[in-house]
Short mmCIF file of C-alpha atoms in Angstrom, two decimals:
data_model
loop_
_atom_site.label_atom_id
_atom_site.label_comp_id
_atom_site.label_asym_id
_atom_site.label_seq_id
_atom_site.Cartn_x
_atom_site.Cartn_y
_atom_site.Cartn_z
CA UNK A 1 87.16 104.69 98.45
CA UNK A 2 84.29 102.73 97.70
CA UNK A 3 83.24 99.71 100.87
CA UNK A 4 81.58 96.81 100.79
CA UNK A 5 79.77 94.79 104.07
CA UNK A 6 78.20 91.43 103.17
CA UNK A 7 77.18 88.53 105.30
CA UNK A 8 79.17 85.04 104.18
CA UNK A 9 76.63 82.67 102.81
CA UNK A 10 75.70 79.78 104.92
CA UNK A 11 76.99 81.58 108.00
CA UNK A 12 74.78 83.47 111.08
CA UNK A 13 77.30 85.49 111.84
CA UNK A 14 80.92 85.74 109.09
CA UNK A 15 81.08 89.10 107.26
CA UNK A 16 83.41 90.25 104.53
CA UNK A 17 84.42 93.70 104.73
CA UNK A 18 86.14 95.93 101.61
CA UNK A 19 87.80 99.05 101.24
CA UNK A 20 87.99 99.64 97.76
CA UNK A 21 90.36 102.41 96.39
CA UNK A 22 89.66 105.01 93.69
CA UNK A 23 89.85 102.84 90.18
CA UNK A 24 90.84 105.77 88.32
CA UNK A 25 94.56 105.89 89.48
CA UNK A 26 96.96 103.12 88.60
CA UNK A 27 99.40 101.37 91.28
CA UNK A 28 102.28 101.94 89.70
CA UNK A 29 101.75 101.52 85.56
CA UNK A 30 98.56 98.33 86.60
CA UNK A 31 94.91 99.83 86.70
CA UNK A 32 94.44 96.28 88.46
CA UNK A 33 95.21 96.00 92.09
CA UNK A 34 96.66 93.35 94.36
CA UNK A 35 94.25 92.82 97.63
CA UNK A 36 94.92 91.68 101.11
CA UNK A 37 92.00 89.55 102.81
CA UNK A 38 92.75 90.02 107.16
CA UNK A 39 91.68 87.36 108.95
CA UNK A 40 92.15 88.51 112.56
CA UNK A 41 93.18 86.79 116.00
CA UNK A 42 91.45 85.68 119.32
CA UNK A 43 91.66 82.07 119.93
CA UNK A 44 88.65 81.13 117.62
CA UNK A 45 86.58 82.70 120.54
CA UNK A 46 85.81 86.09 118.88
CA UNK A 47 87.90 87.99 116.18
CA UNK A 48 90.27 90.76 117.84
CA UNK A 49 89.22 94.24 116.47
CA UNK A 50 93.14 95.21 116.72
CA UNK A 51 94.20 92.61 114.23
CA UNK A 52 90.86 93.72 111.74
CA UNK A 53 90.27 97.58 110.94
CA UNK A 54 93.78 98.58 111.23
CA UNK A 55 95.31 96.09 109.19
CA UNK A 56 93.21 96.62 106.54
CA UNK A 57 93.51 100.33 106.47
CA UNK A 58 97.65 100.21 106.38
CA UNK A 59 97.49 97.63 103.53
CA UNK A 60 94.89 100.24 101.25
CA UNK A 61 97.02 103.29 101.98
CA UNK A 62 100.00 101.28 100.48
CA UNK A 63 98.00 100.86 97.83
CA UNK A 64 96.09 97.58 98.25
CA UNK A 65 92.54 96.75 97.64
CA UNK A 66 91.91 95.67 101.42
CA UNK A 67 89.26 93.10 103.01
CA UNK A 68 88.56 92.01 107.14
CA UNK A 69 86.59 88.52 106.90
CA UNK A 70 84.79 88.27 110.26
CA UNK A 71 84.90 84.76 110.64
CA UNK A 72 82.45 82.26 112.62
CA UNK A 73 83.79 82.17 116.19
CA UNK A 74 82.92 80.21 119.56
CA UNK A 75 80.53 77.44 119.40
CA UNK A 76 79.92 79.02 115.54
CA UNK A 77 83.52 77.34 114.50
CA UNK A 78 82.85 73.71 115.05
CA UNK A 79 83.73 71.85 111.99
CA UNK A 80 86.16 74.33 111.49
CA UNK A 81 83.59 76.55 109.44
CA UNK A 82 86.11 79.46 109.26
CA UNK A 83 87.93 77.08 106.72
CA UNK A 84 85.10 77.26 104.65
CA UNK A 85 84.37 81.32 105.19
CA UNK A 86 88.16 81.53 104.21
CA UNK A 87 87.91 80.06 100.67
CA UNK A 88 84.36 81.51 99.86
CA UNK A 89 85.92 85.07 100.56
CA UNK A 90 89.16 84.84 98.40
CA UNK A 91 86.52 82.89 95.48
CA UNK A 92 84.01 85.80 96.09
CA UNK A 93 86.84 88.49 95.59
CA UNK A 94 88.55 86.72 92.16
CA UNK A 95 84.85 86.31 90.98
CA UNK A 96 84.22 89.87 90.94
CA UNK A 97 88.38 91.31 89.99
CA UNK A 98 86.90 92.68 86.94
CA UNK A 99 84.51 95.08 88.30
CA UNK A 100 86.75 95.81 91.59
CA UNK A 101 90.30 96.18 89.24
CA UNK A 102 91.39 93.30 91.28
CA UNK A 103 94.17 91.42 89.87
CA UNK A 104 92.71 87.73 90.81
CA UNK A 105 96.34 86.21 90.57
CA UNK A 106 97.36 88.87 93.22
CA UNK A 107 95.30 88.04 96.69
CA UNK A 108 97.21 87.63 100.00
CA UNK A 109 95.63 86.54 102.92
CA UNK A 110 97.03 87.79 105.97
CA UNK A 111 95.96 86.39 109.45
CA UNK A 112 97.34 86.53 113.24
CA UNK A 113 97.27 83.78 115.81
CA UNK A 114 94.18 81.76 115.41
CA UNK A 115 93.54 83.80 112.29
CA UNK A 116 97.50 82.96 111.17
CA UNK A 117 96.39 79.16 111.55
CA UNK A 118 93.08 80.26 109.58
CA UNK A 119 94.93 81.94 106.82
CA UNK A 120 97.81 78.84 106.56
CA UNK A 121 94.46 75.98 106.26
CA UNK A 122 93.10 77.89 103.71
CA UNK A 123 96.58 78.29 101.68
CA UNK A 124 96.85 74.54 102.12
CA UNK A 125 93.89 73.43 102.19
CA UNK A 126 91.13 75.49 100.72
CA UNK A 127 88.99 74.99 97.21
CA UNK A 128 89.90 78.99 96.63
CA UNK A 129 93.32 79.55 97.80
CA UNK A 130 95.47 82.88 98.09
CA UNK A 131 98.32 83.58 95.97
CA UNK A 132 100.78 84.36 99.06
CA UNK A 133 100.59 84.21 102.80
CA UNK A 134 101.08 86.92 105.38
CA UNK A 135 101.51 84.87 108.97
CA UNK A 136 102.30 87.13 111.91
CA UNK A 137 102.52 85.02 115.29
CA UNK A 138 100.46 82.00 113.90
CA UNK A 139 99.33 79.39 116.14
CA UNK A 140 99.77 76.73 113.07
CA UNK A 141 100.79 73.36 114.85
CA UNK A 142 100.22 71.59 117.76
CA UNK A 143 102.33 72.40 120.77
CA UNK A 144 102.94 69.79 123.71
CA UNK A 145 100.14 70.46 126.41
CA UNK A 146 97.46 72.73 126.21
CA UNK A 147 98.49 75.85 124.97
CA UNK A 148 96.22 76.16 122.14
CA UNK A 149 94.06 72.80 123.04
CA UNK A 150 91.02 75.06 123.99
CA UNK A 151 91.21 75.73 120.00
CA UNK A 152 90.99 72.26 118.79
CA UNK A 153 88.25 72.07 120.89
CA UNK A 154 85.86 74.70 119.75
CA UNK A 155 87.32 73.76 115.90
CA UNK A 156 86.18 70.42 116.98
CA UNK A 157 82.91 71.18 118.89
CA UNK A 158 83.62 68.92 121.99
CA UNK A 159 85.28 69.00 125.50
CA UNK A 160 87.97 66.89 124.44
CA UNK A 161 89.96 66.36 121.58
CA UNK A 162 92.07 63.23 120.44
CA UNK A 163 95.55 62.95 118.73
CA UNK A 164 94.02 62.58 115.59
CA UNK A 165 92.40 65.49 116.02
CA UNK A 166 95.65 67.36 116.68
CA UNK A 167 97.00 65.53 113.46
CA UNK A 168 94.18 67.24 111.81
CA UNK A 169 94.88 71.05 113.10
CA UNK A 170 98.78 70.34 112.98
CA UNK A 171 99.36 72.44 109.69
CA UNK A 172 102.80 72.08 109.58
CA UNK A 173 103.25 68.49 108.45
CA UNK A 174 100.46 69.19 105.47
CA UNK A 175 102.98 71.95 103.82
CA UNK A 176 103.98 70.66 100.62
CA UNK A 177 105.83 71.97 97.47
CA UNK A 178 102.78 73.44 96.04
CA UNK A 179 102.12 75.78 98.85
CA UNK A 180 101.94 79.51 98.71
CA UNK A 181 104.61 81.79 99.62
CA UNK A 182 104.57 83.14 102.80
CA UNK A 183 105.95 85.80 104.89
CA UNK A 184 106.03 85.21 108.43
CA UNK A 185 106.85 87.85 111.86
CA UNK A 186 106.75 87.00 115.08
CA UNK A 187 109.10 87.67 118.23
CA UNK A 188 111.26 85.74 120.63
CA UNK A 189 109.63 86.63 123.88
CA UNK A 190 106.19 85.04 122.51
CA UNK A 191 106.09 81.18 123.11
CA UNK A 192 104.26 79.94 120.44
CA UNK A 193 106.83 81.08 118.14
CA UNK A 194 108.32 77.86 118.21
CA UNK A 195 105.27 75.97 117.34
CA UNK A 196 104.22 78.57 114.33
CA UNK A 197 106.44 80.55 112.51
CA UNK A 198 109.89 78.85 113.01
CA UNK A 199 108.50 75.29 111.75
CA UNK A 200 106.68 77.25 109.50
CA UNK A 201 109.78 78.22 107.84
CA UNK A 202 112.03 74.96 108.31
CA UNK A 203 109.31 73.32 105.87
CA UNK A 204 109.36 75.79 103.56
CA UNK A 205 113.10 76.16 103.74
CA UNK A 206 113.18 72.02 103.40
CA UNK A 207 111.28 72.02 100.54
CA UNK A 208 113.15 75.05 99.03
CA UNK A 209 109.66 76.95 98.99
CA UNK A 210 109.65 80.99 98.58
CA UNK A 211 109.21 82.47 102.55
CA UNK A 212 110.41 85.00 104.23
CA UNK A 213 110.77 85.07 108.49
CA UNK A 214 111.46 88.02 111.02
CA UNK A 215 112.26 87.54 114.45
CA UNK A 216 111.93 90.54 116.40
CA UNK A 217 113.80 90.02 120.08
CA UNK A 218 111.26 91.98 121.67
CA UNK A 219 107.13 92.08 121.99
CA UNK A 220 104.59 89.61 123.77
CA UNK A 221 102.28 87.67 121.55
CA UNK A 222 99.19 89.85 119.75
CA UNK A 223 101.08 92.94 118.95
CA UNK A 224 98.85 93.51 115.83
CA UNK A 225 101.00 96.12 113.84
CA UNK A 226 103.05 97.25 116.94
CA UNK A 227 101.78 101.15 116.57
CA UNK A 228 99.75 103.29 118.29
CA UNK A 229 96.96 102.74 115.47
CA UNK A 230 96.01 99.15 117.09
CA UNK A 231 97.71 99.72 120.28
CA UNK A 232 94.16 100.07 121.89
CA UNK A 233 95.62 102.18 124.14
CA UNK A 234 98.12 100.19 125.60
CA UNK A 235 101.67 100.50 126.18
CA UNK A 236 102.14 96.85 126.14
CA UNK A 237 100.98 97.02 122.67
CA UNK A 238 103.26 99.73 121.33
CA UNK A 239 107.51 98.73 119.63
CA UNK A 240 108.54 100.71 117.36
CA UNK A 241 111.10 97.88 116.10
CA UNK A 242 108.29 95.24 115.48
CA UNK A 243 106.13 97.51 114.10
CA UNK A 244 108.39 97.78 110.63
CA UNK A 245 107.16 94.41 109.70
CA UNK A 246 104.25 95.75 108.03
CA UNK A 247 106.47 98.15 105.52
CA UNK A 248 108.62 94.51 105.47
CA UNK A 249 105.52 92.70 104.22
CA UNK A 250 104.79 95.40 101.73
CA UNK A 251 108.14 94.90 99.95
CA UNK A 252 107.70 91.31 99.95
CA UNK A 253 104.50 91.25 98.35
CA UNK A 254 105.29 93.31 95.42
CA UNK A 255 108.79 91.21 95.32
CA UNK A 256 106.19 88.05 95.12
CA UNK A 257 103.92 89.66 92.45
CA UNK A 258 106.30 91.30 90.82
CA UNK A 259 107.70 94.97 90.99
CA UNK A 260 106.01 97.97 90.63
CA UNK A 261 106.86 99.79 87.02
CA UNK A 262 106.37 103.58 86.13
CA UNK A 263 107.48 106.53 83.88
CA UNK A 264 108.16 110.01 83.95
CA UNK A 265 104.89 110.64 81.98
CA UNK A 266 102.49 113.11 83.63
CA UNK A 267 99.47 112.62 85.00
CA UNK A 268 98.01 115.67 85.18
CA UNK A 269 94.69 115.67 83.87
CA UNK A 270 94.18 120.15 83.13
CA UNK A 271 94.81 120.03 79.49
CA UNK A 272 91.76 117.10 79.72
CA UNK A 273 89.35 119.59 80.84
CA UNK A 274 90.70 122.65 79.41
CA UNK A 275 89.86 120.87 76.25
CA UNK A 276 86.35 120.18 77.24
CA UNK A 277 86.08 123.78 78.25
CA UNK A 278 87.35 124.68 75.26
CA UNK A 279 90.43 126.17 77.02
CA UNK A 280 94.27 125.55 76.62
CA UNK A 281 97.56 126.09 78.06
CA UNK A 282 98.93 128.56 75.26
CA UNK A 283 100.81 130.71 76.74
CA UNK A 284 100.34 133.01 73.34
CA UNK A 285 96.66 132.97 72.73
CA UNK A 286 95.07 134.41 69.39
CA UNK A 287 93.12 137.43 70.96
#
């Protein structure tokens, strides 16, 4: 596995992170692999280290070619400069497919919470934008009160924000026909369900776009992957139901790019360098 750690241009503090898997082997019959660029939670006020590292690392050892973008957080976010970290990140991973074996067609973005609502802008709204959309627990529209009005605000860069600048954040009314695919997860115990994934899906379902939505009964909102690998520790953080939507999102992506082929050929590589050694297999060598 080869990694990459860059700083995003025009930023004092977004990184893009890559893990990079061994070029040599093939993901099914395709040298070229898809990629997943995580975009993790925490408001807009710092980017959760639960929803980063371990995301990434489940989506390369299924095979992916796997990225964290560290996005501009706190005061660093006004004029919603993640947006713009977003798009650079999936146009700096198609610009260099050939030399990573990235298929550039084949990019998912896959955020949580603030980093769901990060990951939907930039599949609506971005100059570069992903070619499907992994959503778990996004905090995509606007909910009555102030639930996520402390987000507007720092996206904003003021202490108070106005209805158009709700309109503005309220992603859900800007999905159109054109927009990516998405797979959503979330739970019923977590409140902001309502005002992310399941009008999420009513517009794609109303414009008879290609989603997919789990509802798990149980699990509080941030539960990451659900497993003791971003559990930091906690119980709270641990269910072993949830935690099958990442194999879930899996499927669907290679159902969105298209299936995985292969053969019974083998790919051994001894008679290779046998050969160079000037070796074989015979089992009746000429003494």
């Amino acid at each position: 596995m080869k990694m990459i750690h860059m700083s995003v241009p025009g930023s004092e503090e977004a990184t893009l992170e890559g893990y990079l898997l061994d070029c040599e082997l093939s993901l099914g019959q395709e040298k070229r692999r898809p990629a997943v660029l995580v975009c993790p939670g925490g408001g807009y006020l710092y980017c959760s280290p639960r929803e980063a590292e371990p995301v990434a690392l489940s989506y390369a050892a299924r095979g992916f070619h796997a990225f964290i973008l560290r996005y501009s957080t706190g005061k660093a976010a006004a004029g919603f400069a993640p947006l713009r970290e977003a798009s650079w990140a999936i146009g700096y991973i198609r610009e260099n497919s050939d030399s990573w074996n990235i298929d550039p067609e084949k990019i998912a973005v896959c955020g949580f919470s603030a980093g769901g609502h990060l990951a939907l802008a930039v599949g609506l709204q971005g100059e570069n934008k992903p070619n499907a959309m992994i959503l778990g627990y996004p905090a995509a529209s606007a909910p009555a009160g102030d639930k996520i009005d402390f987000m507007l605000k720092i996206l904003e860069g003021k202490q108070s924000v106005t209805w158009e600048d709700e309109k503005k954040y309220d992603l859900v009314p800007q999905i159109t026909k054109d927009a990516p695919p998405v797979f959503l997860v979330a739970t019923a115990e977590d409140v902001l369900t309502q005002y992310g994934a399941l009008p999420i899906a009513k517009a794609y379902s109303d414009l008879g776009r290609n989603y997919e939505l789990h509802i798990f009964q149980y699990g509080h909102h941030g539960n990451s992957l659900g497993n003791e690998v971003s559990s930091d520790g906690s119980t709270r953080n641990l269910d072993p139901a949830y935690a099958q939507w990442q194999e879930l999102s899996v499927q669907w992506l290679h159902r969105t790019f298209g299936p995985l082929t292969f053969t019974d050929k083998s790919t051994s590589r001894m008679s290779q360098y046998l050969a160079q050694m000037g070796l074989s297999l015979d089992k009746n060598p000429t003494v």
